[in-house]
PDB file of C-alpha atoms in Angstrom:
ATOM      1  CA  MET A   1     -55.265-113.366  11.206  1.00 51.00           C
ATOM      2  CA  GLY A   2     -59.002-112.758  10.759  1.00 49.00           C
ATOM      3  CA  ALA A   3     -60.502-109.893   8.751  1.00 44.00           C
ATOM      4  CA  ASP A   4     -61.504-107.937  11.876  1.00 46.00           C
ATOM      5  CA  GLN A   5     -58.017-108.299  13.356  1.00 45.00           C
ATOM      6  CA  HIS A   6     -56.474-107.138  10.080  1.00 43.00           C
ATOM      7  CA  ILE A   7     -58.689-104.027  10.035  1.00 39.00           C
ATOM      8  CA  ASP A   8     -57.859-103.254  13.683  1.00 43.00           C
ATOM      9  CA  TRP A   9     -54.134-103.642  12.948  1.00 41.00           C
ATOM     10  CA  MET A  10     -54.342-101.336   9.930  1.00 46.00           C
ATOM     11  CA  SER A  11     -56.299 -98.796  11.970  1.00 43.00           C
ATOM     12  CA  SER A  12     -53.609 -98.830  14.667  1.00 43.00           C
ATOM     13  CA  VAL A  13     -50.880 -98.308  12.093  1.00 44.00           C
ATOM     14  CA  GLY A  14     -52.820 -95.452  10.526  1.00 48.00           C
ATOM     15  CA  SER A  15     -53.327 -93.773  13.889  1.00 44.00           C
ATOM     16  CA  ALA A  16     -49.619 -94.024  14.655  1.00 43.00           C
ATOM     17  CA  LEU A  17     -48.690 -92.505  11.303  1.00 51.00           C
ATOM     18  CA  ASP A  18     -51.186 -89.672  11.813  1.00 49.00           C
ATOM     19  CA  TRP A  19     -49.658 -88.895  15.219  1.00 42.00           C
ATOM     20  CA  TRP A  20     -46.081 -88.962  13.889  1.00 45.00           C
ATOM     21  CA  GLN A  21     -47.056 -86.691  11.005  1.00 51.00           C
ATOM     22  CA  GLU A  22     -48.574 -84.038  13.266  1.00 48.00           C
ATOM     23  CA  ALA A  23     -45.570 -84.276  15.601  1.00 45.00           C
ATOM     24  CA  GLY A  24     -43.231 -83.603  12.682  1.00 48.00           C
ATOM     25  CA  VAL A  25     -41.584 -87.052  12.655  1.00 46.00           C
ATOM     26  CA  ASP A  26     -40.607 -88.063   9.129  1.00 48.00           C
ATOM     27  CA  THR A  27     -37.237 -89.795   9.630  1.00 46.00           C
ATOM     28  CA  LEU A  28     -36.450 -93.062  11.401  1.00 46.00           C
ATOM     29  CA  VAL A  29     -33.278 -93.451  13.461  1.00 46.00           C
ATOM     30  CA  GLU A  30     -30.894 -96.365  13.769  1.00 46.00           C
ATOM     31  CA  ASP A  31     -30.711 -98.578  16.856  1.00 47.00           C
ATOM     32  CA  ALA A  32     -26.933 -98.155  17.139  1.00 50.00           C
ATOM     33  CA  PRO A  33     -25.399 -94.658  17.438  1.00 51.00           C
ATOM     34  CA  ARG A  34     -23.274 -93.424  14.565  1.00 46.00           C
ATOM     35  CA  ASP A  35     -20.269 -91.125  14.863  1.00 52.00           C
ATOM     36  CA  TRP A  36     -21.259 -88.557  12.273  1.00 38.00           C
ATOM     37  CA  LEU A  37     -18.401 -86.186  13.142  1.00 49.00           C
ATOM     38  CA  SER A  38     -15.566 -88.626  12.426  1.00 52.00           C
ATOM     39  CA  GLN A  39     -17.203 -90.322   9.439  1.00 50.00           C
ATOM     40  CA  PRO A  40     -17.372 -87.965   6.453  1.00 52.00           C
ATOM     41  CA  MET A  41     -20.486 -88.094   4.357  1.00 45.00           C
ATOM     42  CA  PRO A  42     -19.879 -89.658   0.931  1.00 43.00           C
ATOM     43  CA  ALA A  43     -20.219 -87.318  -2.020  1.00 45.00           C
ATOM     44  CA  PRO A  44     -23.236 -88.102  -4.185  1.00 40.00           C
ATOM     45  CA  THR A  45     -22.405 -89.575  -7.547  1.00 39.00           C
ATOM     46  CA  ALA A  46     -23.702 -88.123 -10.766  1.00 39.00           C
ATOM     47  CA  PHE A  47     -25.889 -91.198 -11.167  1.00 33.00           C
ATOM     48  CA  ALA A  48     -27.404 -90.779  -7.698  1.00 36.00           C
ATOM     49  CA  ALA A  49     -28.057 -87.117  -8.361  1.00 35.00           C
ATOM     50  CA  ALA A  50     -29.749 -87.955 -11.655  1.00 34.00           C
ATOM     51  CA  VAL A  51     -31.935 -90.594  -9.978  1.00 31.00           C
ATOM     52  CA  SER A  52     -32.870 -88.141  -7.216  1.00 34.00           C
ATOM     53  CA  ALA A  53     -33.825 -85.472  -9.730  1.00 34.00           C
ATOM     54  CA  ALA A  54     -35.875 -87.936 -11.765  1.00 33.00           C
ATOM     55  CA  ALA A  55     -37.785 -89.046  -8.660  1.00 36.00           C
ATOM     56  CA  VAL A  56     -39.235 -85.560  -8.142  1.00 33.00           C
ATOM     57  CA  PRO A  57     -42.062 -84.818 -10.591  1.00 37.00           C
ATOM     58  CA  ALA A  58     -41.916 -81.488 -12.358  1.00 37.00           C
ATOM     59  CA  ALA A  59     -44.245 -78.863 -10.926  1.00 38.00           C
ATOM     60  CA  PRO A  60     -47.148 -78.028 -13.231  1.00 43.00           C
ATOM     61  CA  ALA A  61     -46.972 -74.693 -14.959  1.00 46.00           C
ATOM     62  CA  ALA A  62     -49.394 -72.138 -13.576  1.00 44.00           C
ATOM     63  CA  ALA A  63     -50.901 -71.867 -17.069  1.00 45.00           C
ATOM     64  CA  THR A  64     -52.281 -75.400 -16.753  1.00 84.00           C
ATOM     65  CA  MET A  65     -54.422 -74.357 -13.811  1.00 95.00           C
ATOM     66  CA  PRO A  66     -57.461 -72.081 -14.210  1.00 96.00           C
ATOM     67  CA  ASP A  67     -56.971 -68.454 -13.243  1.00 95.00           C
ATOM     68  CA  ALA A  68     -60.573 -67.949 -12.097  1.00 96.00           C
ATOM     69  CA  LEU A  69     -61.271 -69.269  -8.610  1.00 97.00           C
ATOM     70  CA  ALA A  70     -64.583 -70.959  -9.442  1.00 96.00           C
ATOM     71  CA  ASP A  71     -62.991 -72.711 -12.419  1.00 97.00           C
ATOM     72  CA  PHE A  72     -59.985 -73.700 -10.318  1.00 97.00           C
ATOM     73  CA  ILE A  73     -62.151 -75.276  -7.598  1.00 96.00           C
ATOM     74  CA  ALA A  74     -63.998 -77.283 -10.251  1.00 95.00           C
ATOM     75  CA  TRP A  75     -60.664 -78.292 -11.844  1.00 96.00           C
ATOM     76  CA  ARG A  76     -59.407 -79.364  -8.423  1.00 95.00           C
ATOM     77  CA  LEU A  77     -62.077 -82.083  -8.359  1.00 94.00           C
ATOM     78  CA  GLY A  78     -61.319 -83.305 -11.875  1.00 92.00           C
ATOM     79  CA  ASP A  79     -58.969 -85.800 -13.486  1.00 91.00           C
ATOM     80  CA  ALA A  80     -55.861 -83.621 -13.928  1.00 93.00           C
ATOM     81  CA  VAL A  81     -54.822 -83.605 -10.254  1.00 94.00           C
ATOM     82  CA  PRO A  82     -52.299 -85.810  -8.414  1.00 92.00           C
ATOM     83  CA  GLU A  83     -54.962 -87.460  -6.247  1.00 92.00           C
ATOM     84  CA  VAL A  84     -57.069 -88.767  -9.141  1.00 90.00           C
ATOM     85  CA  GLU A  85     -55.909 -92.369  -8.557  1.00 89.00           C
ATOM     86  CA  TRP A  86     -56.424 -92.244  -4.795  1.00 92.00           C
ATOM     87  CA  ARG A  87     -59.401 -93.939  -3.222  1.00 90.00           C
ATOM     88  CA  GLY A  88     -62.048 -91.855  -1.521  1.00 89.00           C
ATOM     89  CA  VAL A  89     -63.972 -88.681  -2.214  1.00 90.00           C
ATOM     90  CA  SER A  90     -62.526 -85.334  -3.230  1.00 94.00           C
ATOM     91  CA  ILE A  91     -63.574 -82.471  -0.971  1.00 95.00           C
ATOM     92  CA  ALA A  92     -63.885 -79.023  -2.520  1.00 94.00           C
ATOM     93  CA  ALA A  93     -62.737 -75.797  -0.913  1.00 97.00           C
ATOM     94  CA  SER A  94     -65.477 -73.736   0.707  1.00 96.00           C
ATOM     95  CA  GLY A  95     -66.122 -70.208   1.851  1.00 97.00           C
ATOM     96  CA  PRO A  96     -66.172 -66.727   0.308  1.00 97.00           C
ATOM     97  CA  PRO A  97     -63.861 -66.262  -2.690  1.00 96.00           C
ATOM     98  CA  ASP A  98     -62.705 -62.915  -1.294  1.00 95.00           C
ATOM     99  CA  ALA A  99     -62.298 -63.976   2.349  1.00 97.00           C
ATOM    100  CA  ALA A 100     -59.770 -62.011   4.377  1.00 98.00           C
ATOM    101  CA  ILE A 101     -58.746 -65.206   6.191  1.00 98.00           C
ATOM    102  CA  MET A 102     -57.897 -68.475   4.445  1.00 98.00           C
ATOM    103  CA  VAL A 103     -57.271 -71.741   6.290  1.00 98.00           C
ATOM    104  CA  LEU A 104     -55.277 -74.589   4.762  1.00 98.00           C
ATOM    105  CA  VAL A 105     -55.195 -78.102   6.245  1.00 97.00           C
ATOM    106  CA  ASP A 106     -53.311 -81.179   5.084  1.00 95.00           C
ATOM    107  CA  CYS A 107     -56.124 -83.417   3.817  1.00 95.00           C
ATOM    108  CA  PRO A 108     -59.696 -84.513   4.537  1.00 94.00           C
ATOM    109  CA  ASP A 109     -60.195 -86.473   7.752  1.00 92.00           C
ATOM    110  CA  LYS A 110     -61.681 -89.974   7.739  1.00 89.00           C
ATOM    111  CA  ASP A 111     -65.247 -88.771   8.241  1.00 90.00           C
ATOM    112  CA  ASP A 112     -65.092 -85.814   5.849  1.00 93.00           C
ATOM    113  CA  GLY A 113     -66.004 -87.820   2.751  1.00 89.00           C
ATOM    114  CA  GLU A 114     -69.381 -88.798   4.164  1.00 88.00           C
ATOM    115  CA  ALA A 115     -69.944 -85.316   5.579  1.00 91.00           C
ATOM    116  CA  GLY A 116     -68.941 -83.677   2.291  1.00 92.00           C
ATOM    117  CA  THR A 117     -66.903 -80.989   4.018  1.00 95.00           C
ATOM    118  CA  LEU A 118     -63.465 -80.511   5.494  1.00 97.00           C
ATOM    119  CA  LEU A 119     -62.973 -80.668   9.259  1.00 96.00           C
ATOM    120  CA  SER A 120     -66.081 -82.571  10.292  1.00 93.00           C
ATOM    121  CA  GLY A 121     -66.513 -84.603  13.465  1.00 92.00           C
ATOM    122  CA  ALA A 122     -64.676 -83.841  16.701  1.00 95.00           C
ATOM    123  CA  ALA A 123     -61.825 -81.999  14.961  1.00 95.00           C
ATOM    124  CA  GLY A 124     -64.365 -79.837  13.158  1.00 97.00           C
ATOM    125  CA  ALA A 125     -66.202 -78.995  16.365  1.00 97.00           C
ATOM    126  CA  LEU A 126     -62.939 -77.847  17.943  1.00 97.00           C
ATOM    127  CA  PHE A 127     -62.085 -75.881  14.797  1.00 98.00           C
ATOM    128  CA  ASP A 128     -65.428 -74.082  14.976  1.00 98.00           C
ATOM    129  CA  ARG A 129     -64.728 -73.114  18.589  1.00 97.00           C
ATOM    130  CA  MET A 130     -61.295 -71.832  17.603  1.00 98.00           C
ATOM    131  CA  LEU A 131     -62.847 -69.652  14.899  1.00 98.00           C
ATOM    132  CA  ALA A 132     -65.531 -68.351  17.248  1.00 98.00           C
ATOM    133  CA  ALA A 133     -62.861 -67.365  19.775  1.00 97.00           C
ATOM    134  CA  ILE A 134     -61.421 -64.887  17.248  1.00 97.00           C
ATOM    135  CA  GLY A 135     -64.771 -63.689  15.911  1.00 97.00           C
ATOM    136  CA  LEU A 136     -64.847 -65.842  12.772  1.00 97.00           C
ATOM    137  CA  SER A 137     -66.937 -68.692  11.389  1.00 97.00           C
ATOM    138  CA  ARG A 138     -66.855 -71.019   8.403  1.00 97.00           C
ATOM    139  CA  ASP A 139     -69.060 -68.529   6.575  1.00 97.00           C
ATOM    140  CA  THR A 140     -66.335 -65.870   6.772  1.00 98.00           C
ATOM    141  CA  ILE A 141     -63.208 -67.885   5.932  1.00 98.00           C
ATOM    142  CA  HIS A 142     -61.989 -69.742   2.846  1.00 98.00           C
ATOM    143  CA  LEU A 143     -61.180 -73.342   3.829  1.00 98.00           C
ATOM    144  CA  ALA A 144     -59.112 -75.700   1.671  1.00 98.00           C
ATOM    145  CA  ALA A 145     -56.778 -78.697   1.879  1.00 97.00           C
ATOM    146  CA  VAL A 146     -53.410 -79.436   0.294  1.00 97.00           C
ATOM    147  CA  CYS A 147     -54.803 -82.868  -0.695  1.00 95.00           C
ATOM    148  CA  ALA A 148     -58.341 -82.907  -2.083  1.00 95.00           C
ATOM    149  CA  ARG A 149     -58.597 -86.590  -1.103  1.00 94.00           C
ATOM    150  CA  ARG A 150     -57.311 -88.396   1.961  1.00 93.00           C
ATOM    151  CA  PRO A 151     -54.091 -90.336   1.257  1.00 90.00           C
ATOM    152  CA  VAL A 152     -53.380 -93.755   2.765  1.00 85.00           C
ATOM    153  CA  ALA A 153     -53.275 -93.438   6.582  1.00 78.00           C
ATOM    154  CA  GLY A 154     -53.566 -89.662   6.167  1.00 80.00           C
ATOM    155  CA  ARG A 155     -49.917 -89.286   5.186  1.00 83.00           C
ATOM    156  CA  MET A 156     -49.136 -87.219   2.089  1.00 83.00           C
ATOM    157  CA  PRO A 157     -46.981 -89.163  -0.408  1.00 84.00           C
ATOM    158  CA  ARG A 158     -43.579 -87.545  -0.786  1.00 85.00           C
ATOM    159  CA  ASP A 159     -43.570 -88.026  -4.559  1.00 87.00           C
ATOM    160  CA  THR A 160     -46.561 -85.689  -4.977  1.00 92.00           C
ATOM    161  CA  GLU A 161     -45.649 -83.044  -2.394  1.00 92.00           C
ATOM    162  CA  THR A 162     -44.037 -80.642  -4.854  1.00 94.00           C
ATOM    163  CA  ARG A 163     -46.973 -80.667  -7.244  1.00 95.00           C
ATOM    164  CA  LEU A 164     -49.557 -80.396  -4.467  1.00 96.00           C
ATOM    165  CA  SER A 165     -47.582 -77.511  -2.991  1.00 96.00           C
ATOM    166  CA  ASP A 166     -47.650 -75.629  -6.297  1.00 96.00           C
ATOM    167  CA  ILE A 167     -51.382 -76.232  -6.660  1.00 97.00           C
ATOM    168  CA  SER A 168     -52.026 -74.911  -3.136  1.00 97.00           C
ATOM    169  CA  LYS A 169     -49.877 -71.837  -3.757  1.00 97.00           C
ATOM    170  CA  HIS A 170     -51.841 -71.121  -6.940  1.00 97.00           C
ATOM    171  CA  HIS A 171     -55.061 -71.447  -4.935  1.00 97.00           C
ATOM    172  CA  ILE A 172     -53.820 -68.948  -2.346  1.00 98.00           C
ATOM    173  CA  GLY A 173     -52.957 -66.485  -5.095  1.00 97.00           C
ATOM    174  CA  LEU A 174     -56.490 -66.678  -6.496  1.00 97.00           C
ATOM    175  CA  VAL A 175     -58.092 -66.010  -3.113  1.00 97.00           C
ATOM    176  CA  ALA A 176     -55.425 -63.450  -2.150  1.00 97.00           C
ATOM    177  CA  PRO A 177     -56.375 -63.443   1.559  1.00 98.00           C
ATOM    178  CA  LYS A 178     -54.908 -60.944   3.990  1.00 97.00           C
ATOM    179  CA  ARG A 179     -53.900 -63.780   6.324  1.00 98.00           C
ATOM    180  CA  LEU A 180     -53.409 -67.530   5.886  1.00 98.00           C
ATOM    181  CA  LEU A 181     -53.603 -70.072   8.726  1.00 98.00           C
ATOM    182  CA  LEU A 182     -51.750 -73.330   8.118  1.00 98.00           C
ATOM    183  CA  LEU A 183     -52.973 -76.184  10.306  1.00 98.00           C
ATOM    184  CA  GLY A 184     -50.591 -79.104  10.676  1.00 95.00           C
ATOM    185  CA  ASN A 185     -47.131 -80.123   9.582  1.00 94.00           C
ATOM    186  CA  ALA A 186     -47.938 -81.016   5.965  1.00 94.00           C
ATOM    187  CA  ALA A 187     -49.627 -77.665   5.295  1.00 96.00           C
ATOM    188  CA  SER A 188     -46.636 -75.825   6.772  1.00 97.00           C
ATOM    189  CA  ARG A 189     -44.237 -77.824   4.637  1.00 95.00           C
ATOM    190  CA  ALA A 190     -46.292 -77.232   1.473  1.00 96.00           C
ATOM    191  CA  ILE A 191     -46.384 -73.442   1.780  1.00 97.00           C
ATOM    192  CA  LEU A 192     -43.426 -72.454   3.976  1.00 97.00           C
ATOM    193  CA  GLY A 193     -41.131 -75.303   2.993  1.00 95.00           C
ATOM    194  CA  ALA A 194     -40.375 -76.108   6.624  1.00 95.00           C
ATOM    195  CA  GLU A 195     -41.677 -78.341   9.365  1.00 92.00           C
ATOM    196  CA  MET A 196     -44.175 -77.286  12.007  1.00 92.00           C
ATOM    197  CA  PRO A 197     -43.873 -76.579  14.958  1.00 86.00           C
ATOM    198  CA  GLY A 198     -40.590 -74.993  13.819  1.00 92.00           C
ATOM    199  CA  THR A 199     -42.555 -72.435  11.786  1.00 96.00           C
ATOM    200  CA  ARG A 200     -44.796 -71.462  14.696  1.00 95.00           C
ATOM    201  CA  GLY A 201     -44.558 -68.172  16.552  1.00 94.00           C
ATOM    202  CA  SER A 202     -43.815 -65.921  13.574  1.00 96.00           C
ATOM    203  CA  LEU A 203     -45.830 -64.056  10.969  1.00 97.00           C
ATOM    204  CA  HIS A 204     -44.405 -65.225   7.660  1.00 97.00           C
ATOM    205  CA  SER A 205     -44.824 -63.472   4.331  1.00 96.00           C
ATOM    206  CA  PHE A 206     -46.084 -65.267   1.230  1.00 97.00           C
ATOM    207  CA  ASN A 207     -45.846 -63.401  -2.067  1.00 95.00           C
ATOM    208  CA  HIS A 208     -48.174 -64.212  -4.954  1.00 94.00           C
ATOM    209  CA  LYS A 209     -49.248 -62.548  -8.173  1.00 89.00           C
ATOM    210  CA  SER A 210     -52.033 -60.668  -6.396  1.00 90.00           C
ATOM    211  CA  GLY A 211     -49.839 -59.278  -3.626  1.00 93.00           C
ATOM    212  CA  GLU A 212     -48.677 -60.471  -0.232  1.00 96.00           C
ATOM    213  CA  THR A 213     -50.326 -62.615   2.455  1.00 97.00           C
ATOM    214  CA  GLY A 214     -49.291 -62.943   6.095  1.00 97.00           C
ATOM    215  CA  VAL A 215     -48.963 -66.599   7.112  1.00 98.00           C
ATOM    216  CA  VAL A 216     -49.291 -68.217  10.549  1.00 98.00           C
ATOM    217  CA  ALA A 217     -48.626 -71.919  11.190  1.00 98.00           C
ATOM    218  CA  SER A 218     -50.301 -73.786  14.020  1.00 98.00           C
ATOM    219  CA  PHE A 219     -51.424 -77.203  15.247  1.00 97.00           C
ATOM    220  CA  HIS A 220     -54.155 -79.153  13.512  1.00 97.00           C
ATOM    221  CA  PRO A 221     -57.296 -79.581  15.679  1.00 97.00           C
ATOM    222  CA  ARG A 222     -56.858 -83.365  15.627  1.00 95.00           C
ATOM    223  CA  PHE A 223     -53.457 -82.889  17.289  1.00 96.00           C
ATOM    224  CA  LEU A 224     -54.973 -80.585  19.906  1.00 97.00           C
ATOM    225  CA  ILE A 225     -57.548 -83.241  20.748  1.00 97.00           C
ATOM    226  CA  GLU A 226     -54.754 -85.750  21.359  1.00 96.00           C
ATOM    227  CA  LYS A 227     -52.576 -83.221  23.189  1.00 96.00           C
ATOM    228  CA  PRO A 228     -54.784 -80.586  24.900  1.00 96.00           C
ATOM    229  CA  VAL A 229     -51.783 -78.979  26.607  1.00 97.00           C
ATOM    230  CA  ALA A 230     -50.886 -77.463  23.217  1.00 97.00           C
ATOM    231  CA  LYS A 231     -54.109 -75.432  23.130  1.00 97.00           C
ATOM    232  CA  ALA A 232     -52.440 -72.559  24.982  1.00 96.00           C
ATOM    233  CA  GLU A 233     -49.842 -72.290  22.230  1.00 97.00           C
ATOM    234  CA  ALA A 234     -52.537 -72.587  19.562  1.00 97.00           C
ATOM    235  CA  TRP A 235     -54.360 -69.642  21.150  1.00 97.00           C
ATOM    236  CA  LYS A 236     -51.192 -67.540  20.777  1.00 97.00           C
ATOM    237  CA  ASP A 237     -51.118 -68.502  17.097  1.00 97.00           C
ATOM    238  CA  LEU A 238     -54.712 -67.359  16.618  1.00 98.00           C
ATOM    239  CA  GLN A 239     -53.926 -64.035  18.258  1.00 97.00           C
ATOM    240  CA  LEU A 240     -50.936 -63.647  15.948  1.00 97.00           C
ATOM    241  CA  LEU A 241     -53.168 -64.422  12.976  1.00 97.00           C
ATOM    242  CA  MET A 242     -55.613 -61.635  13.825  1.00 97.00           C
ATOM    243  CA  GLY A 243     -53.109 -59.108  15.202  1.00 94.00           C
ATOM    244  CA  ASN A 244     -52.635 -55.940  13.117  1.00 90.00           C
ATOM    245  CA  LEU A 245     -54.850 -57.365  10.374  1.00 90.00           C
ATOM    246  CA  PRO A 246     -54.596 -55.087   7.319  1.00 86.00           C
ATOM    247  CA  ALA A 247     -57.741 -53.088   6.627  1.00 77.00           C
TER     248      ALA A 247
END
């Protein structure tokens, strides 16, 4: 296999993983059906439970993360974060520190490193149109990602999800927005602890040390580009985000 063929193959695999991630697929199924009702599930042994617990890294204490937003954003690009060993460029959060609306995505897209900003390229253009449709712009929102760098094939490693979730929750508490828009499955899982689109259609409540934020989960723009039929549902999510916005 030549170098060009290898790159094309890896690109195809990455695209497939990206699609499965946005669709909420994270479990493979067996070729042959299994009778789950008649076959009781084996009880986990103490050893298995201990191994499972050891595989999940402990969440960092909030005290290890700066409590001033500017300091936190600088810390997020430093060496004490889970992504420090990943290849690529870290992308900082952007937007007003006191924005009423915060948007959280999963990770930088492939072109974001060169652009130096989240949601560049075609996905970014669609995102800008979505914001304009509800009277917002990048200048009026706080935009951040669960992963400061793009993981392999755009898929967040399971062994860092808990820590990245805690970091994102700390970030939300520092901004203390009135509403939070989660774009994509990984962002929904990090903050709401559940898969998207299962979290769609409801205004969730997220409590933090600065108060309470209303949370809406929706599709990532890259998913909407691949599946335009979902734009109608995404529009409902945007209306839910802005509906009855606290003064």
